[in-house]
Coordinates of C-alpha atoms in Angstrom, one line a residue:
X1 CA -6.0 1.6 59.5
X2 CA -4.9 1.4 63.5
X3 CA -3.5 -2.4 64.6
X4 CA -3.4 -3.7 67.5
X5 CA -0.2 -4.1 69.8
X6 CA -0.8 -7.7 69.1
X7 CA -0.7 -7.4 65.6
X8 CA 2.8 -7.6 64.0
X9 CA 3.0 -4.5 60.8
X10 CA 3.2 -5.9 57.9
X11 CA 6.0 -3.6 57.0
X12 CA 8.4 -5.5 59.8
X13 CA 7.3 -9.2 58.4
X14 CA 10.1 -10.5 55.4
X15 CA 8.7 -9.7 52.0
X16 CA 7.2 -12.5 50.1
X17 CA 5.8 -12.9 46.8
X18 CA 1.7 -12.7 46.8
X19 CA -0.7 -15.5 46.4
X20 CA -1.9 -16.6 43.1
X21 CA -2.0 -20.1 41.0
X22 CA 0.9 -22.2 40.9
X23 CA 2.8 -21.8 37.9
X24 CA 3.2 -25.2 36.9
X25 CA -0.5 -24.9 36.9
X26 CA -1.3 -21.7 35.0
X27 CA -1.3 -22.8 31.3
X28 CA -3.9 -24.9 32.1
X29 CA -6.0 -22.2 34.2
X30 CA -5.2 -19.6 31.5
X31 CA -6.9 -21.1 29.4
X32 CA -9.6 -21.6 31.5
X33 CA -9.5 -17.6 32.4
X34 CA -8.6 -16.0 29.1
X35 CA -11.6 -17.8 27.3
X36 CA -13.8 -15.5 29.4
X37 CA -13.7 -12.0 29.2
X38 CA -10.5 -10.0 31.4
X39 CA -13.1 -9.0 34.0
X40 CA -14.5 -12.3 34.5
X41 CA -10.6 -13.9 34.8
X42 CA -9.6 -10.5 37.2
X43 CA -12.7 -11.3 39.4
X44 CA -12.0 -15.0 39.4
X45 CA -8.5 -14.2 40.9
X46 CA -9.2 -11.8 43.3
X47 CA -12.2 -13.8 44.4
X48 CA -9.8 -17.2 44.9
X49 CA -6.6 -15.4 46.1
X50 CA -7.1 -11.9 47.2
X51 CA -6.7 -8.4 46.2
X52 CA -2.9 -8.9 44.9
X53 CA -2.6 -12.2 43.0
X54 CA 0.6 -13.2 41.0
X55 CA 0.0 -14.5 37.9
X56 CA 1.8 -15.7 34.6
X57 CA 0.8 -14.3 31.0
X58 CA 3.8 -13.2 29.3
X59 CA 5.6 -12.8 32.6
X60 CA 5.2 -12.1 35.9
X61 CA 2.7 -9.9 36.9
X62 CA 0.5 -8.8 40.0
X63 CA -2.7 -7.8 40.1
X64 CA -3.9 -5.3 42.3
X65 CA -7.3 -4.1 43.5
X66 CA -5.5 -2.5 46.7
X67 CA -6.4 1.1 46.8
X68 CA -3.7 2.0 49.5
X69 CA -1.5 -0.2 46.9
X70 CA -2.6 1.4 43.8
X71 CA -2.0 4.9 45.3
X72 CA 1.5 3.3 46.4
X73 CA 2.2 2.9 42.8
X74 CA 0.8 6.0 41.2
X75 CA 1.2 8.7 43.7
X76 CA 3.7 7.5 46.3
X77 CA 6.5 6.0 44.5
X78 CA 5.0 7.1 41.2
X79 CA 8.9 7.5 40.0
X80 CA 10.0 3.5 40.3
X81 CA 7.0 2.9 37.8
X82 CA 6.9 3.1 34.2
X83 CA 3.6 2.1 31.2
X84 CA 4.2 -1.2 30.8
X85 CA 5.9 -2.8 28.0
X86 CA 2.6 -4.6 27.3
X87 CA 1.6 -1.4 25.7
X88 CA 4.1 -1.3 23.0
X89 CA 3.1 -4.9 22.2
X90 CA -0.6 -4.7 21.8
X91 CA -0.9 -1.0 21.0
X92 CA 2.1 0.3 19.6
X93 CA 0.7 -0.8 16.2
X94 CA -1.9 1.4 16.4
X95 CA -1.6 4.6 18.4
X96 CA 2.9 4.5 18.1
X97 CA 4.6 6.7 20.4
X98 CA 0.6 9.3 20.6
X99 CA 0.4 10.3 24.7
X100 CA -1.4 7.2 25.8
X101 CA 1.5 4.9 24.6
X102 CA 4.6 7.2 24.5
X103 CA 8.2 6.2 26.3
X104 CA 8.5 8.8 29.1
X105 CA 10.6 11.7 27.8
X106 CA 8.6 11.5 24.3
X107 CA 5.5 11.6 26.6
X108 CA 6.1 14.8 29.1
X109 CA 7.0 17.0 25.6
X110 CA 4.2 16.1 24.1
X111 CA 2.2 16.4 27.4
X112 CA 3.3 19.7 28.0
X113 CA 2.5 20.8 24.6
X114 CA -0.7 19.6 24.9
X115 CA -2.2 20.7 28.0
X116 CA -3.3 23.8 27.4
X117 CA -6.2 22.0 24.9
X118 CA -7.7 20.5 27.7
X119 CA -7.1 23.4 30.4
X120 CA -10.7 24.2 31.9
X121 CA -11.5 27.5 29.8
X122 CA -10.4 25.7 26.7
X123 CA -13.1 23.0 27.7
X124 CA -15.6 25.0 28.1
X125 CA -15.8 26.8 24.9
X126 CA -17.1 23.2 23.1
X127 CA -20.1 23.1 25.2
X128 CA -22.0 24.4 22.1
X129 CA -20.0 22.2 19.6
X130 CA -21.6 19.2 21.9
X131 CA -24.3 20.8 21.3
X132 CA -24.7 20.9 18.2
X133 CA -23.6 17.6 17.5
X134 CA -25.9 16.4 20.2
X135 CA -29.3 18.0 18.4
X136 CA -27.9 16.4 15.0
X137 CA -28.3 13.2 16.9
X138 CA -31.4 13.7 18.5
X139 CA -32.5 14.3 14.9
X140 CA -31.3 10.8 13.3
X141 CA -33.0 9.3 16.4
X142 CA -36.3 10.8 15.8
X143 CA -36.0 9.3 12.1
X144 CA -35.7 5.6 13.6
X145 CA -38.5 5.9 15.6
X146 CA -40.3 7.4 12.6
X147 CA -39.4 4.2 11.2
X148 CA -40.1 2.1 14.1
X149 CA -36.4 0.7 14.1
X150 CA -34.5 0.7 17.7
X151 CA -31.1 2.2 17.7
X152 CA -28.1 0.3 18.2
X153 CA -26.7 2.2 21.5
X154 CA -22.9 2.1 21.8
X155 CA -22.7 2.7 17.8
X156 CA -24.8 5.7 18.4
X157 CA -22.5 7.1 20.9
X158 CA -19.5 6.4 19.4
X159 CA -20.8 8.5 16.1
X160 CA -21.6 11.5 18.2
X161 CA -18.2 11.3 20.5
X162 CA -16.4 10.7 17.1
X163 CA -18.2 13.7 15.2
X164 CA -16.9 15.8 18.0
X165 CA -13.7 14.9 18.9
X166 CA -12.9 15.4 14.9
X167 CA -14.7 18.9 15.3
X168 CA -13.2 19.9 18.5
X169 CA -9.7 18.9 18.2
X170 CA -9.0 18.7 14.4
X171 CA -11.8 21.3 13.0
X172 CA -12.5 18.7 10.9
X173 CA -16.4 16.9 9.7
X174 CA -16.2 13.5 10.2
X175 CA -19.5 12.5 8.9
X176 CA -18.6 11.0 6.1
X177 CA -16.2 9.2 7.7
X178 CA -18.0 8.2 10.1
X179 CA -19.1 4.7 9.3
X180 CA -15.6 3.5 7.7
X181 CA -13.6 4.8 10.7
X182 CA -15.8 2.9 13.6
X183 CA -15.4 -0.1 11.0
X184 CA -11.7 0.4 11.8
X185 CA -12.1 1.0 15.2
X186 CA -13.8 -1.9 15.9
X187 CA -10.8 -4.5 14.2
X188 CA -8.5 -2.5 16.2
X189 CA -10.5 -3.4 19.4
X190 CA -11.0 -7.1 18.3
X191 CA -7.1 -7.1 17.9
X192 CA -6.3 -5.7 21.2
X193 CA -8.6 -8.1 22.4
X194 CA -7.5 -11.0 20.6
X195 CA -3.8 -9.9 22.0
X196 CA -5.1 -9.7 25.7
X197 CA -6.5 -13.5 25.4
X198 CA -3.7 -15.4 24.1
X199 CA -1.9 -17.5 26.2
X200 CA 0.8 -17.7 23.6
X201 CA 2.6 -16.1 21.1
X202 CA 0.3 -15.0 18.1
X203 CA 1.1 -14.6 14.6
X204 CA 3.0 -12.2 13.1
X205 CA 1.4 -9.5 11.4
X206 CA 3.0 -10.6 7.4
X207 CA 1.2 -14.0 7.8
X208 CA -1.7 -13.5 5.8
X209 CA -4.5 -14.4 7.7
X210 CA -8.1 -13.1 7.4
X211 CA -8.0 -11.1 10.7
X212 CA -4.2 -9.9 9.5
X213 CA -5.6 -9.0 6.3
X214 CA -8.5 -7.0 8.4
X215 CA -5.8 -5.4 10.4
X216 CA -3.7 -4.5 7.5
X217 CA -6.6 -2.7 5.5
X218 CA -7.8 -0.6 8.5
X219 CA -4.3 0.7 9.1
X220 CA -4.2 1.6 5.8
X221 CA -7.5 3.5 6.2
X222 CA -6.6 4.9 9.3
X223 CA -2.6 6.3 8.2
X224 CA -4.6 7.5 5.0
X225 CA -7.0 9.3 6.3
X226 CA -4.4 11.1 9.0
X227 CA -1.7 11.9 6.7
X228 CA -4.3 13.6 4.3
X229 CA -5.7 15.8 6.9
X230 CA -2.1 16.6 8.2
X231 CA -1.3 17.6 4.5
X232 CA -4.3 19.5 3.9
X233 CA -3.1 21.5 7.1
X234 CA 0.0 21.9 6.5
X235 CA 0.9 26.2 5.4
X236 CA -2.8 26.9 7.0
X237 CA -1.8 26.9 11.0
X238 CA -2.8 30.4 11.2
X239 CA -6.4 29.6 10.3
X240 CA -7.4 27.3 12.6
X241 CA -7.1 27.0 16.4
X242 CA -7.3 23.6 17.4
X243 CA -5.0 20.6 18.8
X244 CA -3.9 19.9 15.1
X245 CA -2.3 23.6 15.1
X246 CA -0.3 22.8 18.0
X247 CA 0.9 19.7 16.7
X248 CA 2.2 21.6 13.7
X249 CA 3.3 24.5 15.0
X250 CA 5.2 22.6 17.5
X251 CA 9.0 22.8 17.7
X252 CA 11.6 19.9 19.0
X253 CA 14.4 20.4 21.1
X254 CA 16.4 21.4 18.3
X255 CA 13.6 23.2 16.8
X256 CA 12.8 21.4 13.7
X257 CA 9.5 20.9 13.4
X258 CA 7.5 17.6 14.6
X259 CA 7.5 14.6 12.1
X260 CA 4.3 13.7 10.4
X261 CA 4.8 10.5 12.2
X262 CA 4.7 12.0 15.8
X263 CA 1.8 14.5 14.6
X264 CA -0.2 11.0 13.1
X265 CA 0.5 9.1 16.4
X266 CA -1.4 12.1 18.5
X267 CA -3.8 12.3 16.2
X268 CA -4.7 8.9 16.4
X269 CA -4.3 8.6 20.0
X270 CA -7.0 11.2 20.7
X271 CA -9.2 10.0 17.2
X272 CA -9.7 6.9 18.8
X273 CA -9.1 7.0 22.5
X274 CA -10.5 10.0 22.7
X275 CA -14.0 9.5 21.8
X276 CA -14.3 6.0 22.2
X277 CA -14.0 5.9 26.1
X278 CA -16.8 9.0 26.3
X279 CA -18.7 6.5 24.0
X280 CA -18.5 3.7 26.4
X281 CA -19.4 5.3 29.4
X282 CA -22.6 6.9 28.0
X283 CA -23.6 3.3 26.7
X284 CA -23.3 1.7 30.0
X285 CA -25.1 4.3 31.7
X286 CA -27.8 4.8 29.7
X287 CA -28.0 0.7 29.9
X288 CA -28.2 1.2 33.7
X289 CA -30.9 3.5 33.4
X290 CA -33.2 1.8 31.4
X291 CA -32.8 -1.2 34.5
X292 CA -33.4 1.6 36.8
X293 CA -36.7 3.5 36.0
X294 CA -37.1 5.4 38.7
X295 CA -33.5 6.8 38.5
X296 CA -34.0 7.7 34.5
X297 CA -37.1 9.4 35.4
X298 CA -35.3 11.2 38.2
X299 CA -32.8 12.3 35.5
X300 CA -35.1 13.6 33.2
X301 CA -37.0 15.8 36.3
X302 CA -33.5 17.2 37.0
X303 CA -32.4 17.7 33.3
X304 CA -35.2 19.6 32.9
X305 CA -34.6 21.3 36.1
X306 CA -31.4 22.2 35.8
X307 CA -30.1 25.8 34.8
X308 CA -26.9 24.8 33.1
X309 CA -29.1 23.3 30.5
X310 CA -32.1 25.9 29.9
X311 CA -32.6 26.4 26.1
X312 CA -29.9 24.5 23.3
X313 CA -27.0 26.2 24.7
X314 CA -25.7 25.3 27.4
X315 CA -23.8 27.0 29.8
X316 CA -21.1 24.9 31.7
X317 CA -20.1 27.4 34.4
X318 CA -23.1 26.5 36.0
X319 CA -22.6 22.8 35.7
X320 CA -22.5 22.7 39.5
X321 CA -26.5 24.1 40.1
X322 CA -27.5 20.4 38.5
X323 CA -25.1 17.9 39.0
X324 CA -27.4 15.0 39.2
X325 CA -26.6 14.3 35.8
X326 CA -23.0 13.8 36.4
X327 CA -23.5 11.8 39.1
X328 CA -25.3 9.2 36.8
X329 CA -22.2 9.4 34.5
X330 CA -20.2 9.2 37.0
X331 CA -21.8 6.0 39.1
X332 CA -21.9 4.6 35.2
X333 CA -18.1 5.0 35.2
X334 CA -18.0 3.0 38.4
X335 CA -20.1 -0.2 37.7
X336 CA -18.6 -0.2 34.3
X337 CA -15.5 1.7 34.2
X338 CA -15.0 2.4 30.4
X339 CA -10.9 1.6 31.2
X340 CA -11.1 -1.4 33.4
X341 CA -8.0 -2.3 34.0
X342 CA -4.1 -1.0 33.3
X343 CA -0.4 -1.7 34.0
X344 CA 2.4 -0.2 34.9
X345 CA 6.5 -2.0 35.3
X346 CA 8.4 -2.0 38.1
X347 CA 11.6 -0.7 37.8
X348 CA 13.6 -1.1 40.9
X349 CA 13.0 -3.4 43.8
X350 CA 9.6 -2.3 46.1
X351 CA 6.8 -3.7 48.4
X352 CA 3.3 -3.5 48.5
X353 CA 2.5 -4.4 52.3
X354 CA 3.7 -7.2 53.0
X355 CA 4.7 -8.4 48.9
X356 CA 7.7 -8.7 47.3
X357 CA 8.5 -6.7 43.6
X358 CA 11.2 -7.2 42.3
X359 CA 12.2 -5.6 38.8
X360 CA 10.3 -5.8 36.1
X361 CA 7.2 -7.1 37.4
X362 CA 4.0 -5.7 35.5
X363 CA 1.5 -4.4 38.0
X364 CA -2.2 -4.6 36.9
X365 CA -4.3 -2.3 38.5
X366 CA -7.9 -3.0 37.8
X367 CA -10.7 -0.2 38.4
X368 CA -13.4 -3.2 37.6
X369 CA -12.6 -4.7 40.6
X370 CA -11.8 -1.6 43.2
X371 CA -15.2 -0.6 42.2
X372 CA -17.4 -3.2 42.9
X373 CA -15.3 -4.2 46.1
X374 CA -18.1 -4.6 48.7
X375 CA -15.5 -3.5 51.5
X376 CA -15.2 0.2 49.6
X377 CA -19.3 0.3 48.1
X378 CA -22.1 -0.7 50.0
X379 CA -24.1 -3.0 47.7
X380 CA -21.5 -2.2 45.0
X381 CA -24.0 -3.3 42.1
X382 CA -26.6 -1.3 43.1
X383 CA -27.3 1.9 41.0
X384 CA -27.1 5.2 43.1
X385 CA -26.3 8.3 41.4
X386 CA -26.5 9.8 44.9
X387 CA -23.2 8.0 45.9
X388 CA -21.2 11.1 44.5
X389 CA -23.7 13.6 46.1
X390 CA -22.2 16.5 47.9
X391 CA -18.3 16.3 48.2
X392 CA -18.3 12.9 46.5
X393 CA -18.1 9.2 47.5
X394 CA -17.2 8.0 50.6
X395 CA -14.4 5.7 50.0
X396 CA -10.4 5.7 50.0
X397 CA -8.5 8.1 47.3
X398 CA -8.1 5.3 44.8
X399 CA -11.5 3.6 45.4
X400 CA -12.5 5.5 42.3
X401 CA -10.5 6.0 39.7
X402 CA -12.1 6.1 36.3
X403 CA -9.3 8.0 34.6
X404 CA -6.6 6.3 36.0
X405 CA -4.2 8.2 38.3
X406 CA -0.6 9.6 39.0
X407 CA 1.2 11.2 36.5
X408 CA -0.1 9.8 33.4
X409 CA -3.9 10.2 34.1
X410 CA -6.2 10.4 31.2
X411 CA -5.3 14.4 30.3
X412 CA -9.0 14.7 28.9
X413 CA -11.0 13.7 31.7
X414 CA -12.9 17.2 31.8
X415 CA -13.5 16.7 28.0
X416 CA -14.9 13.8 28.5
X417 CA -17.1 14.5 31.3
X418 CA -18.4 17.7 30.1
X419 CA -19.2 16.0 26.6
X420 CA -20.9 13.2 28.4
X421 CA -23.1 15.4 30.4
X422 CA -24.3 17.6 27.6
X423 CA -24.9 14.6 25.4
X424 CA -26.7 12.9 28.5
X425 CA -28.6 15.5 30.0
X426 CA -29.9 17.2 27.1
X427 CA -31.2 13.5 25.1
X428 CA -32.7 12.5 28.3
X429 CA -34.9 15.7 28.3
X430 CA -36.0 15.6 25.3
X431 CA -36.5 11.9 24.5
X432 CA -37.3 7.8 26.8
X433 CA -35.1 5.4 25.8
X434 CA -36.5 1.9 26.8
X435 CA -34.2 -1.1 26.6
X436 CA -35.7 -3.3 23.8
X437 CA -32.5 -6.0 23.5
X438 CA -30.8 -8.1 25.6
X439 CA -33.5 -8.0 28.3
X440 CA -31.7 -10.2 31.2
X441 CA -33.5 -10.6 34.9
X442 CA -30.3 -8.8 36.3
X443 CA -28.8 -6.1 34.4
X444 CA -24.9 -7.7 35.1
X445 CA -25.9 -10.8 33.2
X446 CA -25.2 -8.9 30.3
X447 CA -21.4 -10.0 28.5
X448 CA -18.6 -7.7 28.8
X449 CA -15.6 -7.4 26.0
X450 CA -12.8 -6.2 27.8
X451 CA -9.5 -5.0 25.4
X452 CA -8.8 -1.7 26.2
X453 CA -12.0 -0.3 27.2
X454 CA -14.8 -2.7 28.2
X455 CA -17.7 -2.7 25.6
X456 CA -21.3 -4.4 25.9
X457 CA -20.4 -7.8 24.3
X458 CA -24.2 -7.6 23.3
X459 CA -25.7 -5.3 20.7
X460 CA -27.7 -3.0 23.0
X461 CA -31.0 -2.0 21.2
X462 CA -33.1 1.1 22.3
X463 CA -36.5 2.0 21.4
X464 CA -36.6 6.2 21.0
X465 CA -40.2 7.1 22.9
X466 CA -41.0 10.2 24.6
X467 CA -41.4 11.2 28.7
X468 CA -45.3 10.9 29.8

């Protein structure tokens, strides 16, 4: 942005730490905060202090809702950042050294190895595997409201993003497995969450408490489960062409084969991340339609309309001759990014404008807040799909970022997307969903459960009717 002569650049002023809550004060304020949910305590700071804030939680830490800043850090001086060590803490456990939470030479190998899965023409070749999995679910629906029984919503899509992601990438039917592995899931995400709220140290994992114990018996489910399939596998790489072949066929630098323990961490990593984002995003916007009737019944006009989606198979090279219904997904993603926040670690010494960082400091970027920053969105909590009409929103390069950004953005974005708007598009034509539970005046009244994603804290209940 131009400045006036009068104006003195930030970039000549002495560098000085940002605003935030004194730190003899912040026990007593975290508390406060972190008995909320992460969104509510990130839009509490930047509402008090600003759009970077310095805080205490295990350390110092900034956090950002800048885009000129965030782009700083993930584009422009991408190098002097690394994933923050808050990542090996809280989901290390979990998802080891897979591609969301790997140290940086274990992550561009594995990167690089893995690309090609997600490389557009792969994509496009599970449009009838989403399908499929899509029609199964349409099918299950139709049996609850045979019954007269609402769905619950984000369970729903996490069973249909799970049953694919286990097709897609691991050839593999999960629906037996279905129920036990989002029982697992969710303790992982209560964990992650638990971990993101405490204000002190928590209790080691040997102590045998009741969440522990939870903990300890998913894990086992989980590693089980993983090191079964990766056994089953193993000797039969030539009949199957999927991410799981990669992962075995793969070679290290001194070309021994990858350990199981490598192979299990990716597997997990996309297992889990993979399908539960996708999940996420679909439950929030299908939330937002049902507050916003005349959008929904807009989407269904243009799901029917559209030529990408004419019969049960549809064709994805002509995604672009009816994009209304990524547009809903995609204004979903930005009232409720499913990631809402993330960090990165300084290395060496930098500024943001006029802010001091020195070495070490964790940097929390938060797409919750960059979207719904009345500056960037006109009347950001209003619903418009037509925001990303045309060549897309009109705001700064990191005034949306859903995915995250730089280097290390989410390498299945255009899985995700294209899942979403096959799932999406082809439900909506076919069946209503009306909103039966929690039915608040304003659709934002609703709780949010931030860990790693950002969940509905609310069971969301939909009645399965059918378009007058």
């Amino acid at each position: 942005m131009a400045r006036s002569s009068t104006f003195i650049d930030e970039s000549d002023l002495l560098p000085r730490d940002p605003p935030g809550p004194e730190r003899w004060n912040w026990l007593s304020l975290a508390r406060q905060f972190l008995s909320a949910d992460t969104t509510e305590t990130l839009a509490m700071l930047r509402e008090d202090y600003g759009d970077v804030v310095k805080v205490y939680f295990d350390g110092e830490a900034y956090v950002v809702s800048n885009p000129t800043y965030v782009q700083h850090v993930l584009e422009a001086n991408q190098g002097n950042y690394a994933k923050a060590d808050v990542y090996d803490e809280e989901l290390g456990e979990v998802f080891g050294q897979g591609l969301l939470t790997a140290e940086p030479a274990t992550w561009q190998r594995q990167q690089e190895l893995i690309r090609p899965m997600f490389m557009p023409a792969t994509i496009r070749t599970f449009a009838d595997l989403v399908a499929e999995e899509t029609r199964a679910m349409l099918d299950r629906w139709k049996e609850y409201a045979d019954r007269g029984e609402p769905i619950d919503l984000l369970s729903e899509t996490e069973r249909v993003t799970l049953l694919i992601i286990g097709k897609a990438m691991f050839s593999e039917d999960m629906a037996d497995e279905a129920d036990r592995m989002q029982e697992a899931l969710h303790v992982f995400r209560d964990e992650f969450k638990r971990q993101t709220r405490s204000v002190g140290p928590t209790l080691p994992r040997w102590v045998p408490t009741p969440h522990n114990r939870q903990m300890e018996e998913a894990l086992d489910y989980l590693n089980g489960f993983v090191y079964d399939l990766i056994e089953k596998r193993r000797g039969r790489e030539d009949e199957f062409d999927d991410l799981l072949t990669m992962l075995l066929q793969a070679r290290t630098d001194d070309d021994e084969r990858m350990a199981d323990e490598q192979i299990r961490d990716e597997i997990v990593t996309f297992l889990l991340a993979g399908h539960e984002t996708t999940a996420t995003a679909l439950a929030w916007t299908w939330y937002l339609l049902a507050h916003h009737p005349e959008q929904h019944r807009r989407l269904h006009d243009a799901a029917l309309d559209a030529p990408w989606l004419d019969g049960d198979s549809p064709d994805p090279t002509r995604f672009e001759e009816g994009p209304f219904v990524k547009q809903c997904v995609q204004e979903g993603m930005r009232i409720y990014p499913p990631v809402p926040a993330f960090s990165r670690q300084a290395i060496d010494s930098d500024r943001l404008g006029p802010y001091q960082v020195d070495p070490g400091t964790e940097l929390i970027m938060s797409q919750f807040l960059v979207h719904r920053d009345p500056s960037i969105w006109d009347d950001p909590l209003d619903y418009r799909p037509d925001r990303f009409d045309g060549d897309g929103p009109d705001c700064p390069r990191y005034g949306y970022f859903p995915f995250g950004g730089g280097a290390r953005m989410c390498i299945g974005r255009e899985f995700s997307l294209l899942e979403a708007r096959i799932i999406l598009g082809m439900a909506v034509r076919d069946v209503k969903l009306e909103l039966e539970s929690p039915d608040y005046h304003h659709y934002d009244d609703i709780g949010r459960d931030s860990a790693v994603t950002m969940t509905p804290a609310e069971r969301i209940e939909m009645r399965v009717g059918e378009w007058e």
